[in-house]
Coordinates of C-alpha atoms in Angstrom, one line a residue:
M1 CA 134.4 85.8 73.0
V2 CA 132.5 88.6 74.9
G3 CA 133.1 89.3 78.6
R4 CA 132.1 91.9 81.1
I5 CA 133.7 94.0 83.8
I6 CA 131.2 95.0 86.5
N7 CA 132.3 98.1 88.5
G8 CA 129.5 99.5 90.7
D9 CA 126.7 100.7 88.3
A10 CA 129.0 100.8 85.3
T11 CA 129.4 97.8 82.9
E12 CA 132.2 97.6 80.4
T13 CA 132.0 94.9 77.7
W14 CA 134.9 93.6 75.8
E15 CA 135.4 91.3 72.8
R16 CA 138.4 89.0 72.8
P17 CA 139.8 88.1 69.4
G18 CA 140.5 84.4 68.9
N19 CA 144.1 83.3 69.0
G20 CA 146.0 80.1 68.7
A21 CA 147.8 80.4 72.0
G22 CA 146.4 78.5 74.9
Q23 CA 147.2 77.1 78.3
S24 CA 147.1 73.5 79.4
G25 CA 143.5 73.8 80.5
Y26 CA 143.1 72.5 84.0
P27 CA 146.1 72.3 86.3
L28 CA 147.3 69.0 84.9
S29 CA 147.3 67.9 81.3
V30 CA 145.2 64.9 82.2
V31 CA 142.4 67.3 83.3
A32 CA 142.4 69.1 80.0
K33 CA 142.3 65.7 78.2
Q34 CA 139.4 64.5 80.3
N35 CA 137.5 67.8 79.6
Q36 CA 137.8 67.3 75.8
Q37 CA 136.6 63.7 76.1
R38 CA 133.6 64.5 78.3
G39 CA 132.3 67.4 76.1
A40 CA 129.3 69.5 77.2
E41 CA 127.7 66.7 79.3
G42 CA 130.7 66.6 81.6
F43 CA 130.0 69.9 83.3
G44 CA 127.7 70.9 86.1
G45 CA 127.4 72.9 89.2
I46 CA 128.8 76.1 90.6
H47 CA 132.1 76.2 92.6
L48 CA 132.9 79.1 95.0
I49 CA 136.5 80.0 96.1
L50 CA 135.8 83.2 98.0
R51 CA 137.9 84.8 100.7
S52 CA 134.9 86.2 102.6
Q53 CA 133.1 83.6 104.6
G54 CA 130.2 86.0 105.2
L55 CA 129.7 86.4 101.4
V56 CA 129.7 82.6 101.1
E57 CA 127.1 82.2 103.8
S58 CA 124.8 84.8 102.2
L59 CA 125.3 83.6 98.6
V60 CA 124.9 79.9 98.9
P61 CA 121.2 80.0 100.1
M62 CA 120.4 82.5 97.4
L63 CA 121.9 80.1 94.7
A64 CA 119.9 77.2 96.2
T65 CA 116.7 79.3 96.1
A66 CA 117.4 80.3 92.4
R67 CA 118.0 76.6 91.6
M68 CA 121.0 77.4 89.4
G69 CA 122.5 74.0 90.1
P70 CA 124.6 72.2 92.8
V71 CA 126.9 74.5 94.7
R72 CA 130.3 73.4 96.1
V73 CA 132.5 75.7 98.4
H74 CA 136.3 75.4 98.5
R75 CA 138.1 77.2 101.3
T76 CA 141.4 77.5 99.4
G77 CA 142.8 77.4 95.9
D78 CA 144.8 74.3 96.7
E79 CA 141.6 72.5 97.8
F80 CA 140.0 73.4 94.5
T81 CA 143.0 72.2 92.6
R82 CA 142.9 68.8 94.4
F83 CA 139.2 68.5 93.6
L84 CA 139.9 69.1 89.9
I85 CA 142.5 66.4 89.7
Q86 CA 140.3 64.0 91.5
A87 CA 137.3 64.8 89.4
A88 CA 139.2 64.3 86.2
S89 CA 140.1 60.8 87.1
S90 CA 136.9 59.7 88.9
G91 CA 134.3 61.0 86.4
E92 CA 132.8 63.5 88.8
L93 CA 131.2 66.5 87.1
L94 CA 133.5 69.4 86.5
P95 CA 132.3 73.0 87.3
A96 CA 130.2 74.9 84.8
A97 CA 131.0 78.1 86.6
V98 CA 133.7 79.1 89.0
M99 CA 133.8 82.2 91.2
I100 CA 137.2 83.1 92.5
S101 CA 138.3 85.9 94.8
A102 CA 141.2 87.9 93.3
D103 CA 142.9 88.2 96.7
L104 CA 143.0 84.6 97.9
A105 CA 145.7 84.0 100.4
G106 CA 148.7 82.2 99.1
V107 CA 147.3 81.9 95.6
D108 CA 148.0 83.7 92.3
S109 CA 144.4 84.0 91.2
V110 CA 145.3 85.3 87.8
A111 CA 147.5 82.3 87.2
L112 CA 144.8 79.9 88.4
C113 CA 142.3 81.5 85.9
Q114 CA 144.9 80.9 83.1
E115 CA 145.2 77.3 84.1
L116 CA 141.4 76.9 84.3
I117 CA 140.6 78.2 80.9
D118 CA 141.6 77.0 77.4
P119 CA 140.9 80.0 75.2
V120 CA 141.1 77.9 72.1
N121 CA 138.5 75.5 73.4
L122 CA 136.3 77.6 75.7
A123 CA 133.5 75.0 75.7
S124 CA 135.8 72.6 77.5
S125 CA 136.4 75.2 80.3
P126 CA 134.2 76.6 83.0
A127 CA 132.9 80.1 82.9
V128 CA 135.1 82.0 85.4
V129 CA 134.0 85.0 87.5
V130 CA 136.8 86.9 89.2
V131 CA 135.6 88.8 92.3
A132 CA 138.1 91.7 92.8
G133 CA 136.0 94.0 94.9
D134 CA 138.3 96.7 96.2
C135 CA 141.4 94.6 95.4
K136 CA 143.5 96.6 92.9
L137 CA 144.1 94.6 89.8
S138 CA 146.8 96.0 87.5
E139 CA 146.1 96.8 83.9
A140 CA 148.3 93.9 82.9
D141 CA 146.2 91.5 85.1
L142 CA 142.9 92.8 83.7
D143 CA 144.3 92.4 80.1
T144 CA 145.4 88.8 80.9
L145 CA 142.1 87.9 82.4
T146 CA 139.9 89.3 79.6
S147 CA 142.1 88.0 76.8
N148 CA 142.0 84.5 78.2
G149 CA 138.3 84.2 78.3
V150 CA 137.2 85.2 81.9
A151 CA 133.4 85.6 81.7
E152 CA 133.1 88.4 84.2
I153 CA 135.2 90.6 86.6
V154 CA 133.4 92.2 89.6
L155 CA 135.0 95.4 90.8
G156 CA 133.9 97.9 93.5
E157 CA 130.9 97.0 95.7
V158 CA 130.5 93.3 96.3
N159 CA 127.5 91.7 97.9
A160 CA 125.5 88.5 97.5
P161 CA 122.8 89.9 95.1
I162 CA 125.6 91.3 92.8
L163 CA 127.4 87.9 92.9
L164 CA 124.1 86.0 92.3
S165 CA 123.6 88.0 89.1
A166 CA 127.2 87.4 88.0
V167 CA 126.8 83.6 88.5
A168 CA 123.6 83.7 86.4
R169 CA 125.4 85.5 83.6
S170 CA 128.4 83.1 83.8
L171 CA 126.1 80.1 83.5
A172 CA 124.5 81.7 80.4
V173 CA 128.0 82.3 78.9
H174 CA 128.9 78.6 79.5
S175 CA 125.7 77.4 77.9
E176 CA 126.4 79.6 74.9
R177 CA 129.9 78.3 74.5
V178 CA 128.7 74.7 74.7
A179 CA 125.9 75.4 72.1
C180 CA 128.4 76.9 69.7
A181 CA 130.7 73.9 70.1
R182 CA 127.9 71.5 69.3
I183 CA 127.0 73.5 66.1
T184 CA 130.6 73.5 65.1
A185 CA 130.9 69.7 65.7
T186 CA 127.8 69.1 63.7
F187 CA 129.2 71.0 60.8
R188 CA 132.4 69.0 60.9
Q189 CA 130.6 65.7 61.0
D190 CA 127.9 66.5 58.5
P191 CA 129.0 68.7 55.5
A192 CA 125.4 68.6 54.2
E193 CA 124.1 70.3 57.4
K194 CA 126.7 73.0 57.0
Q195 CA 125.6 73.7 53.4
I196 CA 122.0 73.9 54.6
M197 CA 122.9 76.4 57.3
E198 CA 125.0 78.5 54.8
S199 CA 122.2 78.6 52.3
K200 CA 119.8 79.7 55.0
L201 CA 122.2 82.5 56.1
R202 CA 122.6 83.6 52.5
Y203 CA 118.8 83.7 52.2
L204 CA 118.4 85.8 55.4
V205 CA 121.0 88.3 54.2
S206 CA 118.5 89.4 51.5
Q207 CA 115.1 88.2 52.5
D208 CA 112.6 88.7 55.3
E209 CA 112.2 85.3 57.0
L210 CA 108.5 85.7 58.0
T211 CA 107.1 86.9 54.6
G212 CA 109.7 85.9 52.1
L213 CA 109.9 89.5 50.8
L214 CA 113.1 91.4 50.3
N215 CA 114.5 93.0 53.4
R216 CA 115.6 96.7 53.9
K217 CA 119.1 96.0 52.6
R218 CA 117.9 94.7 49.3
L219 CA 115.3 97.5 49.1
Y220 CA 118.2 100.0 49.3
Q221 CA 119.9 98.2 46.4
A222 CA 116.7 98.3 44.3
L223 CA 116.2 102.0 45.1
E224 CA 119.8 102.8 43.9
V225 CA 119.2 100.9 40.6
T226 CA 115.8 102.6 40.1
A227 CA 117.2 106.1 40.8
T228 CA 120.0 105.6 38.2
Q229 CA 117.7 104.3 35.5
A230 CA 115.0 106.9 36.2
G231 CA 117.5 109.7 36.0
S232 CA 119.3 108.6 32.9
A233 CA 116.2 107.7 30.9
G234 CA 114.0 110.4 32.2
L235 CA 111.3 107.9 33.2
G236 CA 109.1 108.3 36.2
A237 CA 109.4 105.9 39.2
A238 CA 107.7 105.8 42.6
L239 CA 108.3 104.4 46.1
F240 CA 105.2 103.3 48.0
L241 CA 105.5 102.8 51.8
I242 CA 102.6 100.9 53.2
N243 CA 102.1 100.9 57.0
L244 CA 99.3 98.8 58.6
D245 CA 97.1 100.9 60.9
Q246 CA 96.8 100.0 64.6
F247 CA 98.7 96.7 64.0
Q248 CA 100.1 96.7 67.5
R249 CA 96.5 96.2 68.8
V250 CA 96.2 93.0 66.7
N251 CA 99.3 91.6 68.5
E252 CA 98.0 92.8 71.9
I253 CA 94.4 91.4 71.5
Y254 CA 94.9 88.3 69.3
G255 CA 98.5 87.4 70.0
Y256 CA 101.7 87.6 68.0
S257 CA 101.1 84.4 66.0
V258 CA 97.9 86.0 64.6
G259 CA 99.9 89.2 63.8
D260 CA 102.5 87.1 62.0
R261 CA 99.8 85.4 59.9
L262 CA 98.3 88.7 59.0
L263 CA 101.6 90.1 57.9
A264 CA 102.2 87.0 55.7
Q265 CA 98.7 87.4 54.2
V266 CA 99.4 91.1 53.4
A267 CA 102.7 90.1 51.8
R268 CA 101.0 87.5 49.6
Y269 CA 98.4 90.0 48.5
L270 CA 101.0 92.7 47.6
S271 CA 103.0 90.1 45.7
A272 CA 99.9 89.1 43.7
V273 CA 98.7 92.5 42.8
A274 CA 102.1 94.2 42.2
G275 CA 104.0 91.6 40.3
E276 CA 105.4 94.2 38.0
A277 CA 107.1 96.0 40.9
R278 CA 110.9 96.2 40.8
A279 CA 111.0 95.3 44.5
I280 CA 108.5 94.4 47.2
A281 CA 110.1 94.5 50.7
R282 CA 109.2 94.3 54.4
T283 CA 111.0 97.2 56.0
G284 CA 109.6 97.2 59.5
S285 CA 107.4 95.2 61.9
D286 CA 104.2 96.4 60.2
Q287 CA 105.6 98.2 57.1
F288 CA 106.0 97.2 53.5
A289 CA 107.6 99.0 50.5
L290 CA 107.1 98.7 46.8
V291 CA 109.2 100.2 44.0
L292 CA 107.6 100.7 40.6
D293 CA 109.3 101.9 37.4
K294 CA 107.8 103.9 34.5
I295 CA 104.9 105.3 36.5
E296 CA 103.5 108.8 36.8
L297 CA 101.8 110.4 39.9
A298 CA 98.2 109.9 38.7
D299 CA 98.7 106.2 38.0
A300 CA 100.6 105.8 41.3
Q301 CA 97.6 107.3 43.2
K302 CA 95.1 105.0 41.4
L303 CA 97.2 101.9 42.3
A304 CA 97.5 103.0 45.9
E305 CA 93.7 103.4 46.2
R306 CA 93.3 99.9 44.8
W307 CA 95.7 98.5 47.3
L308 CA 94.0 100.2 50.2
S309 CA 90.7 98.7 49.1
G310 CA 92.3 95.3 48.7
I311 CA 93.9 95.4 52.2
R312 CA 90.6 96.4 53.7
N313 CA 88.9 93.4 52.2
L314 CA 91.4 90.9 53.5
R315 CA 90.1 88.5 56.1
L316 CA 92.6 86.3 58.0
D317 CA 91.7 82.7 57.2
N318 CA 88.4 84.0 55.9
D319 CA 87.3 84.4 59.5
T320 CA 85.0 87.4 60.0
R321 CA 85.7 87.4 63.8
F322 CA 89.0 89.2 63.0
P323 CA 88.9 92.9 62.5
V324 CA 89.2 94.7 59.2
T325 CA 92.8 95.6 58.4
T326 CA 93.5 99.1 57.0
A327 CA 96.7 100.8 55.9
S328 CA 98.3 104.1 55.3
I329 CA 100.3 104.6 52.1
G330 CA 103.0 107.2 51.5
I331 CA 104.1 107.9 47.9
A332 CA 107.4 109.5 46.9
L333 CA 108.3 110.1 43.3
F334 CA 111.9 109.9 42.2
G335 CA 113.5 113.2 41.3
E336 CA 110.3 115.2 42.2
G337 CA 111.1 118.9 42.2
G338 CA 114.9 118.3 41.8
T339 CA 115.1 116.4 45.1
S340 CA 117.8 113.8 45.8
N341 CA 117.3 110.3 44.5
R342 CA 119.6 108.7 47.1
S343 CA 118.0 105.6 48.6
Q344 CA 117.9 107.0 52.1
D345 CA 116.4 110.3 50.9
I346 CA 113.7 108.8 48.8
L347 CA 112.8 106.4 51.7
S348 CA 112.7 109.4 54.1
R349 CA 110.3 111.3 51.8
A350 CA 108.0 108.2 51.5
E351 CA 108.0 107.9 55.3
Q352 CA 107.0 111.5 55.7
A353 CA 104.2 111.0 53.3
C354 CA 103.1 107.9 55.2
Y355 CA 103.2 110.0 58.4
L356 CA 100.8 112.5 56.8
A357 CA 98.4 109.7 55.8
K358 CA 98.5 108.5 59.5
R359 CA 97.8 112.0 60.7
Q360 CA 94.7 112.1 58.5
G361 CA 93.3 109.0 60.4
G362 CA 94.8 106.2 58.4
N363 CA 93.1 104.1 55.6
T364 CA 94.3 106.7 53.1
L365 CA 97.2 107.8 51.0
A366 CA 99.4 110.9 50.9
V367 CA 102.0 112.1 48.4
F368 CA 105.2 113.8 49.4
R369 CA 105.3 117.4 48.4
E370 CA 108.2 119.6 49.5
D371 CA 106.0 122.6 49.9
A372 CA 103.2 121.0 51.9
P373 CA 102.6 122.8 55.2
E374 CA 102.8 119.6 57.2
I375 CA 106.1 118.7 55.7
R376 CA 107.5 122.2 56.4
L377 CA 106.3 121.9 60.0
R378 CA 107.8 118.5 60.4
K379 CA 111.2 119.7 59.1
H380 CA 111.0 122.6 61.5
D381 CA 110.3 120.2 64.4
Q382 CA 113.2 118.0 63.4
R383 CA 115.5 121.1 63.4
L384 CA 114.2 122.1 66.8
L385 CA 114.5 118.6 68.3
P386 CA 118.2 118.6 69.2
E387 CA 117.9 122.1 70.6
I388 CA 115.1 121.0 72.9
R389 CA 117.0 117.9 74.1
R390 CA 120.1 119.9 74.6
A391 CA 118.2 122.6 76.5
L392 CA 116.7 120.0 78.8
A393 CA 120.0 118.4 79.5
E394 CA 121.9 121.7 80.0
D395 CA 119.2 123.8 81.6
R396 CA 119.2 126.3 78.7
F397 CA 115.6 127.3 79.0
H398 CA 114.6 130.4 80.9
F399 CA 111.4 132.0 82.2
M400 CA 109.5 135.2 81.4
F401 CA 106.7 136.3 83.7
Q402 CA 103.5 138.0 82.4
P403 CA 101.3 139.5 85.1
V404 CA 97.5 138.8 85.4
F405 CA 95.9 141.8 87.1
D406 CA 92.9 142.0 89.3
A407 CA 90.4 144.1 87.3
D408 CA 89.2 146.1 90.3
S409 CA 92.4 146.8 92.3
G410 CA 94.8 146.9 89.4
L411 CA 97.3 144.7 91.4
P412 CA 98.8 141.5 90.0
A413 CA 96.8 138.5 91.2
Y414 CA 99.4 136.1 89.8
H415 CA 102.0 135.7 87.0
E416 CA 101.9 133.3 84.1
V417 CA 105.3 131.6 83.6
L418 CA 106.3 131.6 79.9
L419 CA 109.1 129.4 78.7
R420 CA 111.7 130.7 76.3
L421 CA 114.6 129.1 74.4
G422 CA 117.4 130.9 72.5
Y423 CA 117.6 128.8 69.3
N424 CA 120.8 128.3 67.3
G425 CA 122.2 131.7 68.3
S426 CA 119.2 133.5 66.9
S427 CA 116.1 135.1 68.5
E428 CA 114.1 133.3 71.2
V429 CA 111.6 130.6 70.4
S430 CA 108.2 131.7 71.7
P431 CA 106.0 129.2 73.8
Q432 CA 103.4 129.3 71.0
V433 CA 106.1 127.5 68.8
L434 CA 108.1 125.7 71.4
V435 CA 105.3 123.9 73.3
P436 CA 103.4 122.5 70.3
A437 CA 106.7 121.3 68.8
A438 CA 107.6 119.5 72.0
E439 CA 104.2 117.8 72.0
R440 CA 104.5 116.6 68.5
L441 CA 108.0 115.4 69.2
G442 CA 107.0 113.5 72.3
L443 CA 109.0 115.7 74.7
A444 CA 106.1 117.5 76.3
R445 CA 106.1 115.4 79.5
A446 CA 109.8 115.9 80.0
L447 CA 109.4 119.7 79.4
D448 CA 106.5 119.8 81.9
L449 CA 108.5 118.1 84.6
W450 CA 111.6 120.4 83.9
V451 CA 109.4 123.5 84.2
L452 CA 107.6 122.4 87.4
D453 CA 110.9 121.5 89.1
R454 CA 112.4 124.9 88.4
V455 CA 109.3 126.9 89.1
I456 CA 108.9 125.4 92.5
D457 CA 112.6 126.1 93.2
Y458 CA 112.0 129.7 92.1
L459 CA 109.1 130.1 94.5
S460 CA 111.2 128.6 97.3
D461 CA 113.9 131.1 96.6
K462 CA 111.4 134.0 96.7
V463 CA 109.5 132.7 99.8
V464 CA 110.8 135.6 102.0
T465 CA 111.0 138.5 99.6
H466 CA 107.9 137.7 97.5
Q467 CA 105.5 136.2 100.0
E468 CA 102.5 137.1 97.9
L469 CA 103.9 135.7 94.7
R470 CA 101.7 133.1 92.8
L471 CA 102.8 131.5 89.6
S472 CA 100.8 129.8 86.9
V473 CA 102.3 127.0 84.8
N474 CA 101.0 125.8 81.5
L475 CA 100.8 122.0 81.3
S476 CA 100.6 119.9 78.1
G477 CA 98.0 117.4 77.3
Q478 CA 100.3 114.6 78.3
A479 CA 101.2 116.0 81.7
L480 CA 98.4 114.6 83.8
Q481 CA 97.9 111.2 82.0
D482 CA 100.1 109.5 84.7
G483 CA 101.1 110.3 88.2
S484 CA 104.6 111.8 87.6
V485 CA 103.4 115.4 87.9
Y486 CA 101.5 114.8 91.1
T487 CA 104.5 113.0 92.6
L488 CA 107.0 115.7 91.7
V489 CA 104.8 118.6 92.9
K490 CA 103.9 116.8 96.2
N491 CA 107.5 116.0 97.0
K492 CA 108.9 119.4 96.0
L493 CA 106.3 121.4 97.9
E494 CA 106.8 119.3 101.0
L495 CA 110.6 119.5 100.7
N496 CA 110.5 123.3 100.4
N497 CA 107.6 123.7 102.9
L498 CA 105.7 125.8 100.3
D499 CA 102.0 126.7 100.4
P500 CA 100.4 124.8 97.4
S501 CA 98.0 127.7 96.8
R502 CA 100.9 129.6 95.4
L503 CA 101.0 127.2 92.4
L504 CA 98.4 127.3 89.7
F505 CA 98.2 125.1 86.6
E506 CA 96.7 126.0 83.2
L507 CA 95.2 123.4 80.9
K508 CA 93.8 124.0 77.4
E509 CA 90.4 122.5 76.8
T510 CA 91.8 120.3 74.0
S511 CA 94.5 118.9 76.2
C512 CA 91.9 117.4 78.6
M513 CA 90.3 115.2 75.9
A514 CA 92.8 112.4 75.8
E515 CA 92.7 110.1 78.9
F516 CA 90.0 112.3 80.4
A517 CA 89.4 110.0 83.5
K518 CA 93.1 110.0 84.4
T519 CA 93.4 113.7 83.9
R520 CA 90.4 114.4 86.1
E521 CA 91.8 112.1 88.8
N522 CA 95.2 113.9 88.9
I523 CA 93.6 117.3 88.9
A524 CA 91.4 116.2 91.8
K525 CA 94.5 115.0 93.8
L526 CA 96.5 118.2 93.1
S527 CA 93.4 120.4 94.0
A528 CA 93.0 118.5 97.2
M529 CA 96.6 119.5 98.1
G530 CA 95.7 123.1 97.6
C531 CA 96.9 123.8 94.1
Q532 CA 94.5 125.6 91.7
F533 CA 93.6 125.0 88.1
A534 CA 92.6 127.2 85.2
I535 CA 91.0 126.1 81.9
D536 CA 92.8 128.1 79.2
D537 CA 91.1 129.1 75.9
F538 CA 87.7 128.6 77.4
G539 CA 85.0 128.8 74.8
S540 CA 87.1 127.7 71.9
G541 CA 86.0 124.1 71.9
F542 CA 82.6 122.3 71.7
S543 CA 83.2 120.6 75.1
S544 CA 83.6 123.7 77.3
Y545 CA 80.5 123.1 79.4
N546 CA 81.3 119.5 79.9
Y547 CA 84.8 120.3 81.2
I548 CA 83.7 123.0 83.6
K549 CA 81.1 120.6 84.9
N550 CA 83.5 117.6 85.3
L551 CA 86.8 119.2 86.1
P552 CA 87.6 120.9 89.5
A553 CA 88.9 124.1 87.8
H554 CA 88.9 127.3 89.8
I555 CA 89.6 129.7 87.0
L556 CA 88.3 130.0 83.4
K557 CA 90.4 132.0 80.9
I558 CA 88.3 133.2 78.1
D559 CA 89.8 132.5 74.7
G560 CA 91.7 135.6 73.5
A561 CA 90.0 135.3 70.1
F562 CA 86.8 136.6 71.7
I563 CA 88.7 139.5 73.4
A564 CA 91.0 140.8 70.7
N565 CA 88.2 142.5 68.7
I566 CA 85.6 142.9 71.4
A567 CA 85.6 146.7 71.0
N568 CA 84.4 146.4 67.4
D569 CA 82.4 143.2 67.3
P570 CA 79.0 143.1 69.1
T571 CA 78.8 139.3 68.8
D572 CA 82.1 138.8 70.7
R573 CA 80.8 141.2 73.4
K574 CA 77.6 139.1 73.8
L575 CA 79.4 135.8 73.9
V576 CA 81.9 137.1 76.5
A577 CA 79.0 138.4 78.6
A578 CA 77.3 135.0 78.5
M579 CA 80.5 133.2 79.4
V580 CA 81.2 135.5 82.4
E581 CA 77.6 135.1 83.6
L582 CA 77.8 131.3 83.3
G583 CA 81.2 131.1 85.0
H584 CA 80.2 133.3 87.9
S585 CA 77.0 131.2 88.4
L586 CA 79.3 128.2 88.9
G587 CA 81.6 130.0 91.3
K588 CA 84.5 130.4 88.8
V589 CA 87.0 133.2 88.5
M590 CA 86.8 134.7 85.0
V591 CA 90.0 135.9 83.2
A592 CA 90.1 137.9 80.0
E593 CA 93.4 137.4 78.0
W594 CA 94.7 139.3 75.0
V595 CA 93.6 142.6 76.4
Q596 CA 95.5 144.8 74.0
D597 CA 94.0 148.3 74.3
P598 CA 92.1 150.6 76.8
Q599 CA 88.8 150.2 75.0
S600 CA 88.9 146.4 75.4
F601 CA 90.0 146.7 79.0
A602 CA 87.0 149.0 79.8
I603 CA 84.5 146.6 78.1
V604 CA 85.7 143.4 79.8
K605 CA 85.8 145.2 83.2
E606 CA 82.2 146.4 82.6
L607 CA 81.1 142.8 81.7
G608 CA 82.4 141.7 85.1
V609 CA 85.6 139.9 84.3
D610 CA 87.6 139.3 87.5
Y611 CA 91.2 139.3 86.1
C612 CA 92.8 140.7 82.9
Q613 CA 95.9 139.8 81.0
G614 CA 97.5 141.3 77.9
N615 CA 100.3 143.5 76.6
F616 CA 98.3 146.7 77.2
L617 CA 98.3 145.9 81.0
G618 CA 101.8 144.3 81.3
R619 CA 104.1 142.5 78.9
A620 CA 106.1 139.4 79.8
Q621 CA 109.4 140.3 81.6
T622 CA 112.3 138.6 83.3
N623 CA 111.1 139.3 86.8
P624 CA 107.6 139.3 88.4
I625 CA 106.1 142.6 89.5
H626 CA 106.0 143.4 93.2
R627 CA 102.7 144.3 94.7

């Protein structure tokens, strides 16, 4: 029996172990007897015994609107007891749910609940909700109520919507109890039905119900056997992980029934072409696994190529209206390079290989290799993941500020905010490592919001002492794909009464590609507020001109790769000159980054660059430079 204690926003769930001790059921033994005779059909309606008349008047219309069943209100516990006795003898429906105030005048509510509920036969008892509110129930009373099968206890704030939800849950509890009682009764009356159910349960323990393939549990067992045999006999073995590409779109466009039929078709195909496999399993919603013994890498790759082709040629019900299905396959060899053969480890390696195949666009295969750059990068990300999450939760990030100077006056025009994280007690993680890792791990948006929140607070703190201070914040490609950044910036600026022009956002060209329309819309909204935008690494992509045409950017930061060697490379000099001329013709402010020496600074200044940034002019430091 599972019950709940609701206390404000917190919910505690408990599980009551079955026991043989029970009460008499309803207040008189005749009531309990009538309950057992009536069974599930003898229950109906919601009965309220609440101390607060105002709560009753608010709750009853809501229950009527929700159509949860007939409602009956009792003013006292004695009135409710009399009703039960009368109902037991007259055949009137007994309550499916009862809501009782813990502080009813002249009534021991805990004792009344004990009388109402038979913990041995819960299906013959109503689901009881105790409304305690601010009434202090002792630990002993709470233990008594929960151990005897009370469906829910409402503590703390009490209002009609909270009680409406409690009633809905209690009715669900009652229905579940009745359903379980019916199943139990069926088993008792029909042993054959019980055997069928037990056989089905045994099947589901090891098989996937939809495809008939093995499930993950049985796959682990097959992996353990294969690892033992491959190690002792020195024979090769491989695990293939097959993940269908873009399968969720099939469900979204054609419906889940079509998706299920497609999964079953792929399962039949794999069973037909890989009959020699030790195990064929479905390990996820759109993922399959095959274990093959006595196979070397070259043969494993040939097989995987054949399976990729076969899956591409599948047509659901031979209907050409359905799209071509493709898959990504990851291959992991047992014992490769001295690696562990534990089932979880070999499965992890196959999943990493499958991830690489997905990264390559799908419809291909990849083999796990410990020294592959992508694998090393993924492992580094996984080590960094808990550090980033902890830093977000505990405010462990900190800022550095690198000045961007006006090329003519030599004064700082603004400062770029650079994020830093001390990692695992060692040196700081640079933004060049931290930000891409956060993007790959799906934490970029959370990082963007954290930075913006703190940067605006920082500007607010410096509003008097640094009136001229402007800060530039780098945003990830995910930042402007919804309205969360705009909402945060708007609310924070208004709350702190800050001039929006003191905040500048930097976006890389590549970060604008995904969801371009939404990104442009949010840039336009923030620009209309008075914030400014810079396109970072300008000139590095093929879409530069398209972006400066379609995005309301105020500043173009020339990719540092064109600046780093400009003193020695005439081609870089000509390209930078062309970019500066183009930017100025469109009314953009041009910035040269990576200015590392006096020769480069002199050249970019001569070419007409407006602002300059680089270690030669000013390194990142813990505090901005005063003008």
